[in-house]
PDB file of C-alpha atoms in Angstrom:
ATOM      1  CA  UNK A   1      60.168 -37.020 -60.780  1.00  0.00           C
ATOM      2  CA  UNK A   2      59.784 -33.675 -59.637  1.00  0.00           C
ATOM      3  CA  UNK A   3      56.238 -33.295 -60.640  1.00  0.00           C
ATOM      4  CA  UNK A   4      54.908 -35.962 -58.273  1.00  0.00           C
ATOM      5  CA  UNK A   5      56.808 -33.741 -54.940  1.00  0.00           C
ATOM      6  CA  UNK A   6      55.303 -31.206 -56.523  1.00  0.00           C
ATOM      7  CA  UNK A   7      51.727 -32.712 -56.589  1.00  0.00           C
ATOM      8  CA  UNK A   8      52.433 -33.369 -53.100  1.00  0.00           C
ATOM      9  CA  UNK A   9      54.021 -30.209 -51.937  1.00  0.00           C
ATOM     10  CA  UNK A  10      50.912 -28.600 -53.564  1.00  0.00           C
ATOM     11  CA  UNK A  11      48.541 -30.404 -52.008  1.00  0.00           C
ATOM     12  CA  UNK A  12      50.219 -30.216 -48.455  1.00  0.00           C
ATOM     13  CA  UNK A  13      50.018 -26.637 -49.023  1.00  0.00           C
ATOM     14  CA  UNK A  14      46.791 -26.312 -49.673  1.00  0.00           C
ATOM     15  CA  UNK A  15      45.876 -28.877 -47.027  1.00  0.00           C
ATOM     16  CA  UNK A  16      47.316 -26.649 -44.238  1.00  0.00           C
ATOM     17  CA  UNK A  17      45.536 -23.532 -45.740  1.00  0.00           C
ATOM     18  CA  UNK A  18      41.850 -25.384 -45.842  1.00  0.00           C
ATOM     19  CA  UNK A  19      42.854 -26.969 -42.181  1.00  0.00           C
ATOM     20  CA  UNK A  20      43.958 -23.370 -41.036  1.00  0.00           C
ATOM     21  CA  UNK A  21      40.731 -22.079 -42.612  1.00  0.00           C
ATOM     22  CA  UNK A  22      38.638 -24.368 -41.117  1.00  0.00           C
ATOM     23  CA  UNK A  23      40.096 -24.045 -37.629  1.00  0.00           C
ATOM     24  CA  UNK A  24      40.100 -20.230 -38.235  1.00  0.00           C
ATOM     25  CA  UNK A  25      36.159 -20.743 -38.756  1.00  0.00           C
ATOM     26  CA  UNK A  26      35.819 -23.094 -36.174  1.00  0.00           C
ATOM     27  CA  UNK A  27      37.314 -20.683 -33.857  1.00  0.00           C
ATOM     28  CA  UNK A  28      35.164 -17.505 -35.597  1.00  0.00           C
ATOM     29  CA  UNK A  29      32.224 -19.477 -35.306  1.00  0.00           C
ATOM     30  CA  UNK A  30      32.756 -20.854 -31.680  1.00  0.00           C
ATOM     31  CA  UNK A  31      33.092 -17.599 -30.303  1.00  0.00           C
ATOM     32  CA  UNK A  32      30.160 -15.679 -31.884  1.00  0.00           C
ATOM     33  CA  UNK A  33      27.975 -19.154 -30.363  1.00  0.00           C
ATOM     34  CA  UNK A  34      29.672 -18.301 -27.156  1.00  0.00           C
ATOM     35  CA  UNK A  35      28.613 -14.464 -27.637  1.00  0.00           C
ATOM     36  CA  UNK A  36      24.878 -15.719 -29.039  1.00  0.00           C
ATOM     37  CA  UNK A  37      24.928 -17.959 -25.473  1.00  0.00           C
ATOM     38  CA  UNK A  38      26.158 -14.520 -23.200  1.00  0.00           C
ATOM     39  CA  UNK A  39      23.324 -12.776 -24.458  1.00  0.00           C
ATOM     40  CA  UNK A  40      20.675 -15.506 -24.485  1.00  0.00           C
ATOM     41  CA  UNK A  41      21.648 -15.211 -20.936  1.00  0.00           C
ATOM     42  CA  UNK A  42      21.462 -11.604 -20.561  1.00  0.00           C
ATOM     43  CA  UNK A  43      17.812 -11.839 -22.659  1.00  0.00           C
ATOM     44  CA  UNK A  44      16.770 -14.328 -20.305  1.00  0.00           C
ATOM     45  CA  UNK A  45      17.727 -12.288 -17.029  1.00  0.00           C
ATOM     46  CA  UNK A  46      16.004  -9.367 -18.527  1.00  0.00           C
ATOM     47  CA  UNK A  47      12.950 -11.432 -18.598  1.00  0.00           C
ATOM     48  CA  UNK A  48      12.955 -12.523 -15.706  1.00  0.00           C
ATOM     49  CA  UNK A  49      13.146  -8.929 -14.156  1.00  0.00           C
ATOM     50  CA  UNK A  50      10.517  -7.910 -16.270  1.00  0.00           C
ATOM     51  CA  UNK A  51       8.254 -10.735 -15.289  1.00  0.00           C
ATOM     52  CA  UNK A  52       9.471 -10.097 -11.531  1.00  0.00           C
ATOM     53  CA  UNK A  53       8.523  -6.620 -12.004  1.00  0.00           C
ATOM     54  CA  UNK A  54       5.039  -7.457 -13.691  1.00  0.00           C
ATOM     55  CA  UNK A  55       4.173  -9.397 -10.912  1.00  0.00           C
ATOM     56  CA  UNK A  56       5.117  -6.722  -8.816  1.00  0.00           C
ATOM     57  CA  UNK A  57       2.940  -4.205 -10.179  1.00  0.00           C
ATOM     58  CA  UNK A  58      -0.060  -6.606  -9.724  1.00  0.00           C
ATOM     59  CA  UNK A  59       0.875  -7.266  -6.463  1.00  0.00           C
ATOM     60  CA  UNK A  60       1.158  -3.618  -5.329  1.00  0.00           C
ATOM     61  CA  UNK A  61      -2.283  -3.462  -7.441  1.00  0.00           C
ATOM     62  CA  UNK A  62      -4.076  -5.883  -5.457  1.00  0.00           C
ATOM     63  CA  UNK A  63      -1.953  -4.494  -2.031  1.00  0.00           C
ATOM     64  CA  UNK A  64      -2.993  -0.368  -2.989  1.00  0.00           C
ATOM     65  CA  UNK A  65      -7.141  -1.640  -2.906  1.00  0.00           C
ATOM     66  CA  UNK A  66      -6.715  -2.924   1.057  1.00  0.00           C
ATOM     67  CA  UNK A  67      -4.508  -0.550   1.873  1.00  0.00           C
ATOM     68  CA  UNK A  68      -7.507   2.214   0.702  1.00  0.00           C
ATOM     69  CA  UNK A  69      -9.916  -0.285   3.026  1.00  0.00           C
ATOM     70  CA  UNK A  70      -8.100  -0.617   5.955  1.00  0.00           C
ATOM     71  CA  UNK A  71      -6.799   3.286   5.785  1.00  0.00           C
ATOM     72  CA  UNK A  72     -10.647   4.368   5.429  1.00  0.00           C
ATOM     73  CA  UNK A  73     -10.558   2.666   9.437  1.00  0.00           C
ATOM     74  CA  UNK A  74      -8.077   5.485  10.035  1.00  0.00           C
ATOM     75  CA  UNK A  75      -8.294   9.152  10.512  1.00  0.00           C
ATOM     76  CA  UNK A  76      -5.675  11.152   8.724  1.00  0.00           C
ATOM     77  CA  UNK A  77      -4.841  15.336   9.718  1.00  0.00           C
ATOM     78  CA  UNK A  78      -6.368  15.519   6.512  1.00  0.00           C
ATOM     79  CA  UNK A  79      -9.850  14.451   6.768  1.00  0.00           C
ATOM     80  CA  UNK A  80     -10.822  14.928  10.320  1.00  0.00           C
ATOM     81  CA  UNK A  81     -13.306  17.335   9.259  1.00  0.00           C
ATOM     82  CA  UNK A  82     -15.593  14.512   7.867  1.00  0.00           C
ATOM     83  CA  UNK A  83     -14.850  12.712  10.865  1.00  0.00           C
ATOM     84  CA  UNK A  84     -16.498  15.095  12.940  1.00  0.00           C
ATOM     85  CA  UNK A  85     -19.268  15.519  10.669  1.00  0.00           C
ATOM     86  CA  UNK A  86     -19.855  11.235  10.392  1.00  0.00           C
ATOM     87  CA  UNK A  87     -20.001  11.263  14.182  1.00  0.00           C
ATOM     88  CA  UNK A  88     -22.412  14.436  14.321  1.00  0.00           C
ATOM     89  CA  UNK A  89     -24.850  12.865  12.345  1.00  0.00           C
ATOM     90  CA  UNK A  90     -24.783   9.637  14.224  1.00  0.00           C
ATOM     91  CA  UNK A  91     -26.069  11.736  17.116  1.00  0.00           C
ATOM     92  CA  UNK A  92     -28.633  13.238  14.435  1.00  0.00           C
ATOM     93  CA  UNK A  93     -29.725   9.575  13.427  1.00  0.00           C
ATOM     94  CA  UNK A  94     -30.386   8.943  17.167  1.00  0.00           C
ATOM     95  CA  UNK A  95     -32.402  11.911  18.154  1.00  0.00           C
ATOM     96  CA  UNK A  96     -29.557  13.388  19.820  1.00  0.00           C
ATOM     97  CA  UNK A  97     -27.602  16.669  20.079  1.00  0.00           C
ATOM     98  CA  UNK A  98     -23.784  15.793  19.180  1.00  0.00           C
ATOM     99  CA  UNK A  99     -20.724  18.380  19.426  1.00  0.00           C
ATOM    100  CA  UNK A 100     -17.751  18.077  19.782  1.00  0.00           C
ATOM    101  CA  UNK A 101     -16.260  19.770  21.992  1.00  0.00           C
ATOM    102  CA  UNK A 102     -12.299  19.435  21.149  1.00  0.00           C
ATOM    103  CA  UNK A 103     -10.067  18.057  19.122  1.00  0.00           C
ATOM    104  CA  UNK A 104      -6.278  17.335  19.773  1.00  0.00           C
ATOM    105  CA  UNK A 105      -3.403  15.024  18.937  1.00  0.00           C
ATOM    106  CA  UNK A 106      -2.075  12.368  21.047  1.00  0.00           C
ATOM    107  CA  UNK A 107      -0.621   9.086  21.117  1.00  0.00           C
ATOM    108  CA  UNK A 108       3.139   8.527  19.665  1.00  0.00           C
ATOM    109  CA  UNK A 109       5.134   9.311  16.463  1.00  0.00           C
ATOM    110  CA  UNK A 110       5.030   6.207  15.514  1.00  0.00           C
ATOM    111  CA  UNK A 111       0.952   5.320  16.344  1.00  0.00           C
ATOM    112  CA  UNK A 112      -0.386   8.747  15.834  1.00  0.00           C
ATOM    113  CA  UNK A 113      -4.195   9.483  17.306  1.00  0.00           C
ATOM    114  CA  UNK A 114      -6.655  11.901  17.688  1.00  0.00           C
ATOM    115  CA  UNK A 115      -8.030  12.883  21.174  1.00  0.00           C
ATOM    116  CA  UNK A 116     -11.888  14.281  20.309  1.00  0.00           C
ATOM    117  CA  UNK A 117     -14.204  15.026  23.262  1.00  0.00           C
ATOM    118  CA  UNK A 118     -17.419  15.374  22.780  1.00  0.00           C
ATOM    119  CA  UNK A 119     -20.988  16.221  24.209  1.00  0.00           C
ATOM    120  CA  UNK A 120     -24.029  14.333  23.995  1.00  0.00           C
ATOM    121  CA  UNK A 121     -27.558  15.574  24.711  1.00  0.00           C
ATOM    122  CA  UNK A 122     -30.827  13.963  24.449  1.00  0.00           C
ATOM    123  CA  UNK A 123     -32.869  11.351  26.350  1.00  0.00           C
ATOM    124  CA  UNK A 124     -30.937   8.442  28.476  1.00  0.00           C
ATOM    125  CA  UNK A 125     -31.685   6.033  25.506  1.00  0.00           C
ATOM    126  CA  UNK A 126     -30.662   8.270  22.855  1.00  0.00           C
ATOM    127  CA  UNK A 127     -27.690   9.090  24.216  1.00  0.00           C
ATOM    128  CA  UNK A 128     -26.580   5.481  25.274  1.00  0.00           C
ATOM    129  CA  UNK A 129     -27.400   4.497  21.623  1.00  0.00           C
ATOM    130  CA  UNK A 130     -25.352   7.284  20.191  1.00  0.00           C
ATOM    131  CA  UNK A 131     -22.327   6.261  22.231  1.00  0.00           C
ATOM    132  CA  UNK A 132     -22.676   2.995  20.717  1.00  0.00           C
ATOM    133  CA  UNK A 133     -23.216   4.184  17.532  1.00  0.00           C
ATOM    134  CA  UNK A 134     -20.012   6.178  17.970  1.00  0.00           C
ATOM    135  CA  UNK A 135     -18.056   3.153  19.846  1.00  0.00           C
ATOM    136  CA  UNK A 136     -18.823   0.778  16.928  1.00  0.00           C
ATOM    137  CA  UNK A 137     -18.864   3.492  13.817  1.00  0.00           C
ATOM    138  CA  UNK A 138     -16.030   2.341  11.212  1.00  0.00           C
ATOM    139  CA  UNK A 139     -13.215   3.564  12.962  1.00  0.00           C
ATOM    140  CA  UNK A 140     -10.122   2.796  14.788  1.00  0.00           C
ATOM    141  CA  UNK A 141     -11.360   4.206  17.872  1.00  0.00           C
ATOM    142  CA  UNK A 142     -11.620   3.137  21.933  1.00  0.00           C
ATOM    143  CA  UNK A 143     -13.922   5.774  24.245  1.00  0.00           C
ATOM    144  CA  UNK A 144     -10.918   6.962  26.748  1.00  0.00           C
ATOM    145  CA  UNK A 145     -13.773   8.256  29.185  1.00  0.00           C
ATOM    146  CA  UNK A 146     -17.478   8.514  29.931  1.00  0.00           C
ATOM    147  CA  UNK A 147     -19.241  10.613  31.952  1.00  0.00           C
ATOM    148  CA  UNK A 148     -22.921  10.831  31.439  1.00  0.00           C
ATOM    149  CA  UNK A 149     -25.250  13.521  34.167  1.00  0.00           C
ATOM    150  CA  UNK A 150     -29.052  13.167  34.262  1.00  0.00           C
ATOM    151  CA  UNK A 151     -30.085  16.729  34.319  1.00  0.00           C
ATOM    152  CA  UNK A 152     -33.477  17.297  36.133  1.00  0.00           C
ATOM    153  CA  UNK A 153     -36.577  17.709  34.302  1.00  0.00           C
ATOM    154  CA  UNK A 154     -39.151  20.442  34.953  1.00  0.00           C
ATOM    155  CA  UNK A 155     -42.264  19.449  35.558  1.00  0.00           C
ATOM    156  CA  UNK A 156     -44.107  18.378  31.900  1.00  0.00           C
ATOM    157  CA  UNK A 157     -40.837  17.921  30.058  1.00  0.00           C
ATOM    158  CA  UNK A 158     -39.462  14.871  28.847  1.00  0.00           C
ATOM    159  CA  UNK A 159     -36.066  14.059  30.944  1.00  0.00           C
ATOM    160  CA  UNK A 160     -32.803  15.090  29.845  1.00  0.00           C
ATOM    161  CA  UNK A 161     -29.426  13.259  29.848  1.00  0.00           C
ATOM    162  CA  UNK A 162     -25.956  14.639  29.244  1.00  0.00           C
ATOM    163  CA  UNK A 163     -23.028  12.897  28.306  1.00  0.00           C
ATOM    164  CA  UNK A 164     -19.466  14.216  27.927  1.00  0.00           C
ATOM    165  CA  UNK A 165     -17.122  11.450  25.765  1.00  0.00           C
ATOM    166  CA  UNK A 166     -13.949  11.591  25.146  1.00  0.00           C
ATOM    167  CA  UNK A 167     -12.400   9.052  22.241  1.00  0.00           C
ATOM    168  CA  UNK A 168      -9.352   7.880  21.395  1.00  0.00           C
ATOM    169  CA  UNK A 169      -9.195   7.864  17.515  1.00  0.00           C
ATOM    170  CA  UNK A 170      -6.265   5.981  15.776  1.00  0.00           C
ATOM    171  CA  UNK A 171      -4.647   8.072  12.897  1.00  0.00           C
ATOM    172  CA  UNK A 172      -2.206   7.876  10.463  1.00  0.00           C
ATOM    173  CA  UNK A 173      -0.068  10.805   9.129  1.00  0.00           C
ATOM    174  CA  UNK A 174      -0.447  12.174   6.295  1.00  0.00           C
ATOM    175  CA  UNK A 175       2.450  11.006   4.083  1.00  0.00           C
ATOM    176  CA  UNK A 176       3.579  13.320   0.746  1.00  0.00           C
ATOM    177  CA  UNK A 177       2.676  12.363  -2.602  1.00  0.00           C
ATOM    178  CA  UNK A 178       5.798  10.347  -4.377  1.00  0.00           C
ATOM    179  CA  UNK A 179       5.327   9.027  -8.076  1.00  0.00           C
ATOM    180  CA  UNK A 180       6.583   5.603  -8.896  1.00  0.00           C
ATOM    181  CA  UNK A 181       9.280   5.623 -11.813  1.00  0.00           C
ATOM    182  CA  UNK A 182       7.980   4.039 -14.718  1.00  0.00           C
ATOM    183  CA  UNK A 183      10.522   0.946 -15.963  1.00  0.00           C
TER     184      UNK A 183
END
């Protein structure tokens, strides 16, 4: 009779090994899916960044264009030379003699400007067209003061005005040149 115990004991035996296999696996295998799901995770964050980012990019695209616009409404340290010469030939477009006469810095550190003055010659229409030529040119600007002198005319000339102007001119400071770490 010992060969049916032993049938049995045999196949207890090697019941508990394929149950302790299979829970072995079960645990093996549970785990890694738990790993596979962590980083599934972590790939799906990473995508999301990268699609944040992406959409940042475009947006800072888009953003860089105005920024150019409105900052051409500006007058930087950097470029007041062409301002002068823009406003110069406004006066030339009108007939008139334009100079200017000084330029400084004003306002605050945190709205920067330019104080210009400048001197206007040329008949009493020219020169009120150049000031609004200069008053509504494509800048941030606001006249601060106006003083404009008829100057006697000799006899057989045409009459002569003179206007001294002095502008207020919004600027922006001239910031240094950063690159943008690439990701």
């Amino acid at each position: 009779m010992k060969l049916p115990y032993a049938h049995l004991a045999v196949a207890l035996i090697m019941g508990v090994i394929v149950v302790s296999g299979y829970v072995s696996w079960y645990v093996a295998v549970s785990q890694k899916s738990r790993d596979v799901a962590a980083l599934q995770d972590q790939i799906t964050a990473v995508s999301g960044n990268m699609s944040r980012i992406a959409m940042a990019r475009t947006a800072l695209a888009e953003i860089a264009s105005d920024e150019k616009e409105i900052g051409d409404y500006f007058v930087s340290d950097s470029n007041v030379v062409s301002f002068i010469n823009d406003i110069e030939s406004l006066g030339t477009q009108e007939g008139t003699k334009v100079s200017v006469t000084s330029v400084s810095k004003g306002g605050t550190r945190a709205l920067p400007a330019l104080l210009v003055m400048l001197s206007i010659d040329g008949s009493f229409d020219q020169v009120m067209r150049t000031i609004g030529a200069v008053e509504y040119s494509p800048y941030a600007l606001s006249l601060a003061a106006l003083n404009v002198v008829h100057i006697a005319a000799e006899s057989g000339k045409v009459e002569h005005w003179h206007a001294d102007v002095t502008l207020t001119v919004d600027s922006i400071p001239v910031a240094p040149a950063t690159s943008t770490p690439r990701l």
